[in-house]
mmCIF file of C-alpha atoms in Angstrom:
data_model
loop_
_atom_site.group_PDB
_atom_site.id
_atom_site.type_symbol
_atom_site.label_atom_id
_atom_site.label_comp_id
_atom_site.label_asym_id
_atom_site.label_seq_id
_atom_site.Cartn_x
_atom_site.Cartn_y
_atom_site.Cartn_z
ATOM 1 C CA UNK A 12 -6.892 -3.036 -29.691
ATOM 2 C CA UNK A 13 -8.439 -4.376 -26.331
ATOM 3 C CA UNK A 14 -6.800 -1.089 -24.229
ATOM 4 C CA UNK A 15 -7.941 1.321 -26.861
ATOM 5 C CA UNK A 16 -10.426 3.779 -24.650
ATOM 6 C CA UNK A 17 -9.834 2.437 -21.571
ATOM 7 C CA UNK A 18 -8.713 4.892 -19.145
ATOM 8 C CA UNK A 19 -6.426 4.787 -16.307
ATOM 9 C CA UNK A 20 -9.022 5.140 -13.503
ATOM 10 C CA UNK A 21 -10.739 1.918 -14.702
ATOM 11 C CA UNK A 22 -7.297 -0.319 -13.635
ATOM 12 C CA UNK A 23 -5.259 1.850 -11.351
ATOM 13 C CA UNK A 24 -4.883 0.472 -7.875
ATOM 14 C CA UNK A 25 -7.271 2.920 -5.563
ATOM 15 C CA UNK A 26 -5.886 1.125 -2.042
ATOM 16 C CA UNK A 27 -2.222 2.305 -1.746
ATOM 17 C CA UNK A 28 0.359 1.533 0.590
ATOM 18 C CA UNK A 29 2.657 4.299 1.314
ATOM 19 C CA UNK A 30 5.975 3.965 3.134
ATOM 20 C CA UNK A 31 7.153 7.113 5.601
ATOM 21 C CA UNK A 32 10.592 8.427 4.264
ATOM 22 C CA UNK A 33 12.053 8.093 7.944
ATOM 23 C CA UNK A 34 11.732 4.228 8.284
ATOM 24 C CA UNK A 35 15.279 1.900 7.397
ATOM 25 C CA UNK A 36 15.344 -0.330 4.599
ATOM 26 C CA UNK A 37 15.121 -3.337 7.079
ATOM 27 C CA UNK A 38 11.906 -2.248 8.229
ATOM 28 C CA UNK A 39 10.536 -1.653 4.590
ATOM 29 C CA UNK A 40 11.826 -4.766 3.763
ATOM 30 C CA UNK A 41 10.077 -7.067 6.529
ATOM 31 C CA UNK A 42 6.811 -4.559 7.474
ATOM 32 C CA UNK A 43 6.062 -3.844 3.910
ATOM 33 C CA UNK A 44 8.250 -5.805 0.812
ATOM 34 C CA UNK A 45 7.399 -9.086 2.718
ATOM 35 C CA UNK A 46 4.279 -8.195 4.105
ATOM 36 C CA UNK A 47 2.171 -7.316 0.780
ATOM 37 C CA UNK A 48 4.532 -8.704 -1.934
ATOM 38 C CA UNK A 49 4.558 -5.751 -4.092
ATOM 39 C CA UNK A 50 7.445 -4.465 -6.229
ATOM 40 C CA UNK A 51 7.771 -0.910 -4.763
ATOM 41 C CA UNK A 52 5.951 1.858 -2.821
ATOM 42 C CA UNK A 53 5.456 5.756 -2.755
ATOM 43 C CA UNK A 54 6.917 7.126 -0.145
ATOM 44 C CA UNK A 55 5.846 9.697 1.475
ATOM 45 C CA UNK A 56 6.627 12.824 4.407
ATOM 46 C CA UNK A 57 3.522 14.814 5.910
ATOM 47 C CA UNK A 58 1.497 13.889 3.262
ATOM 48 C CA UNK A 59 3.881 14.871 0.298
ATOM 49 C CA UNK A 60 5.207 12.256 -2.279
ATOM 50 C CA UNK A 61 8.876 12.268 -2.224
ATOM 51 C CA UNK A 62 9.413 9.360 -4.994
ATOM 52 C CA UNK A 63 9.170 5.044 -5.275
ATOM 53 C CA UNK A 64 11.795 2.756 -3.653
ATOM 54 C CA UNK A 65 11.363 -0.360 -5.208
ATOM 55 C CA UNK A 66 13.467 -3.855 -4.640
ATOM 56 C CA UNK A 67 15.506 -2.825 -6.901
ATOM 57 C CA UNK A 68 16.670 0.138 -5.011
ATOM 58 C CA UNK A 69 16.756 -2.258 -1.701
ATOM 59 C CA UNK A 70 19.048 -4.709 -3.336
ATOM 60 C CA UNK A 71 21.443 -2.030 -4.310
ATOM 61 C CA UNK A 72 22.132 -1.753 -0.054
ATOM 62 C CA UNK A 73 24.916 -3.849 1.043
ATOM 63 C CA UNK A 74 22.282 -6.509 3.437
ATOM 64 C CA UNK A 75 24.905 -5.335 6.941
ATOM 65 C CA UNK A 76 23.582 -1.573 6.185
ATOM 66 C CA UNK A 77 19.783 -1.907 5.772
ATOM 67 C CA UNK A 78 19.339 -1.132 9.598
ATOM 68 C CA UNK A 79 20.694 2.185 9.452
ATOM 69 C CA UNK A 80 20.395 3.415 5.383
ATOM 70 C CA UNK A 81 16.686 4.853 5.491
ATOM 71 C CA UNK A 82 13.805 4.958 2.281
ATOM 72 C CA UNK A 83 14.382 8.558 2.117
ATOM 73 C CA UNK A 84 18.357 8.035 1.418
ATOM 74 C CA UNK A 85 17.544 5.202 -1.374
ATOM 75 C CA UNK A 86 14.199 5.960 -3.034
ATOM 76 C CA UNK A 87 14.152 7.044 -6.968
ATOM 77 C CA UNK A 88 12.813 10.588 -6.145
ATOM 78 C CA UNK A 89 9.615 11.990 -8.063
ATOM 79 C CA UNK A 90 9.766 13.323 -11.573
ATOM 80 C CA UNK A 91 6.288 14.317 -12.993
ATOM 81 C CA UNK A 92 7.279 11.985 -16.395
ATOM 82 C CA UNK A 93 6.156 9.278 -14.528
ATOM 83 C CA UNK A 94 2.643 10.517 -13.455
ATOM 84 C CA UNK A 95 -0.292 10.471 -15.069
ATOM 85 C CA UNK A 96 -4.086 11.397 -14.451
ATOM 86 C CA UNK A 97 -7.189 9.124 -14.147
ATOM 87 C CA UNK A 98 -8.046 9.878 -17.230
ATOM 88 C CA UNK A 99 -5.025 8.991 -19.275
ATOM 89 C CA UNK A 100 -5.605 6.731 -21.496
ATOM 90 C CA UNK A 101 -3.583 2.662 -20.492
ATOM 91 C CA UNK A 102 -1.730 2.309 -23.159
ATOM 92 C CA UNK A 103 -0.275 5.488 -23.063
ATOM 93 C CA UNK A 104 0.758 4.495 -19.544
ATOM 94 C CA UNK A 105 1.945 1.230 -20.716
ATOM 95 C CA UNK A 106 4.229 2.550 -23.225
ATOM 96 C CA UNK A 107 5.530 5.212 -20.664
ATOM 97 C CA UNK A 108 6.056 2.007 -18.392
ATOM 98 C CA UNK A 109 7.704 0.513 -21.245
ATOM 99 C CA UNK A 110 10.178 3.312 -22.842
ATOM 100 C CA UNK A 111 11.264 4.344 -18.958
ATOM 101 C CA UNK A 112 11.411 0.698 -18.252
ATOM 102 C CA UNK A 113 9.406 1.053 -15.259
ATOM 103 C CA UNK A 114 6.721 -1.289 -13.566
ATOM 104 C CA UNK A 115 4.639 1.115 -11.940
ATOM 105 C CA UNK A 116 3.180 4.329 -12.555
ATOM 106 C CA UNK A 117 1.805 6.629 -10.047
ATOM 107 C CA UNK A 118 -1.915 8.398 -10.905
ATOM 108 C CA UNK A 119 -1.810 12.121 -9.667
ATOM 109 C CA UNK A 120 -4.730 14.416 -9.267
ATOM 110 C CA UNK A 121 -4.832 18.002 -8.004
ATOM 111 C CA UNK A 122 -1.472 17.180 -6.394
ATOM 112 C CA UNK A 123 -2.292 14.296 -4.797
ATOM 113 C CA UNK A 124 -1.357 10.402 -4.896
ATOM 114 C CA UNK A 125 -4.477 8.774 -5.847
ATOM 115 C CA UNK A 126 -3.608 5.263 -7.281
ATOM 116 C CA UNK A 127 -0.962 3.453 -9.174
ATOM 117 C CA UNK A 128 -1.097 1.637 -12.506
ATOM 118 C CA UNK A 129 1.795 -1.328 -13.014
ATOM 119 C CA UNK A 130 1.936 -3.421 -15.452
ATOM 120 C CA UNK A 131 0.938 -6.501 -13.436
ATOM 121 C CA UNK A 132 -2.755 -4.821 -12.961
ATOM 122 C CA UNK A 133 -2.518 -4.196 -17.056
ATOM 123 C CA UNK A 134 -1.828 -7.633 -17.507
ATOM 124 C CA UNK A 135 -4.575 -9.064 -14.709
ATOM 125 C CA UNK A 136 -7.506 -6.270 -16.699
ATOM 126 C CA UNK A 137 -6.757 -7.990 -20.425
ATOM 127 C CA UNK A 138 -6.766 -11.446 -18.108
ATOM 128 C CA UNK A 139 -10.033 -11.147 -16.858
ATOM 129 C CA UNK A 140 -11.376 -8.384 -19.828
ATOM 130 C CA UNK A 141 -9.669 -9.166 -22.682
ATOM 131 C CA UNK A 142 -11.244 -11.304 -25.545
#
């Protein structure tokens, strides 16, 4: 298989962009949703991931509220079954992405955010790797 020993460092996303838990939906939505087009975001408060709010979560807020709801009162909150390490191998990630239906993964070391995996930067790796 074209994933077999490839490891999660070698197609996680290293560059991150993290929302703050106090900011309102309609910010998120124009400063960061709009801005770099991704599906969701860790969010974060002092330096501690809290969980992912991800369009799906956004579209779940009546449009008239997103002023006042904030990322904190929306955002799917962390559950260390949807972490892995550096070192994992992809398509153990992939099938986690897969079974818990999810499109991103976030890559944890020492307690600490380091990257993502989604399935988009799977799919881009076997586009440009894959034989």
């Amino acid at each position: 298989m074209i994933l077999s020993g490839i490891k999660v460092k070698d197609v996680m996303v290293r560059d991150i962009v993290t929302l703050n838990s106090s900011i309102t939906i309609d910010d998120a939505v124009d400063k960061y949703f709009l801005r770099y087009s991704y599906g969701g975001f860790p969010v974060m408060v002092d330096g501690k991931f809290l969980g992912i709010i991800t369009l799906k979560e956004v579209k779940d807020v009546p449009r008239k509220d997103w002023d006042r709801v904030k990322v904190s009162d929306i955002l799917v909150p962390h559950d260390k079954k949807w972490e892995v390490s550096p070192d994992s191998d992809v398509m153990g990630s992939l099938e986690l992405m897969i079974k818990e239906d999810k499109g991103r993964i976030i890559v944890m070391e020492n307690d600490k955010i380091i990257g993502l995996i989604t399935r988009n930067g799977i799919a881009r790796y076997l586009q440009i790797r894959g034989k």
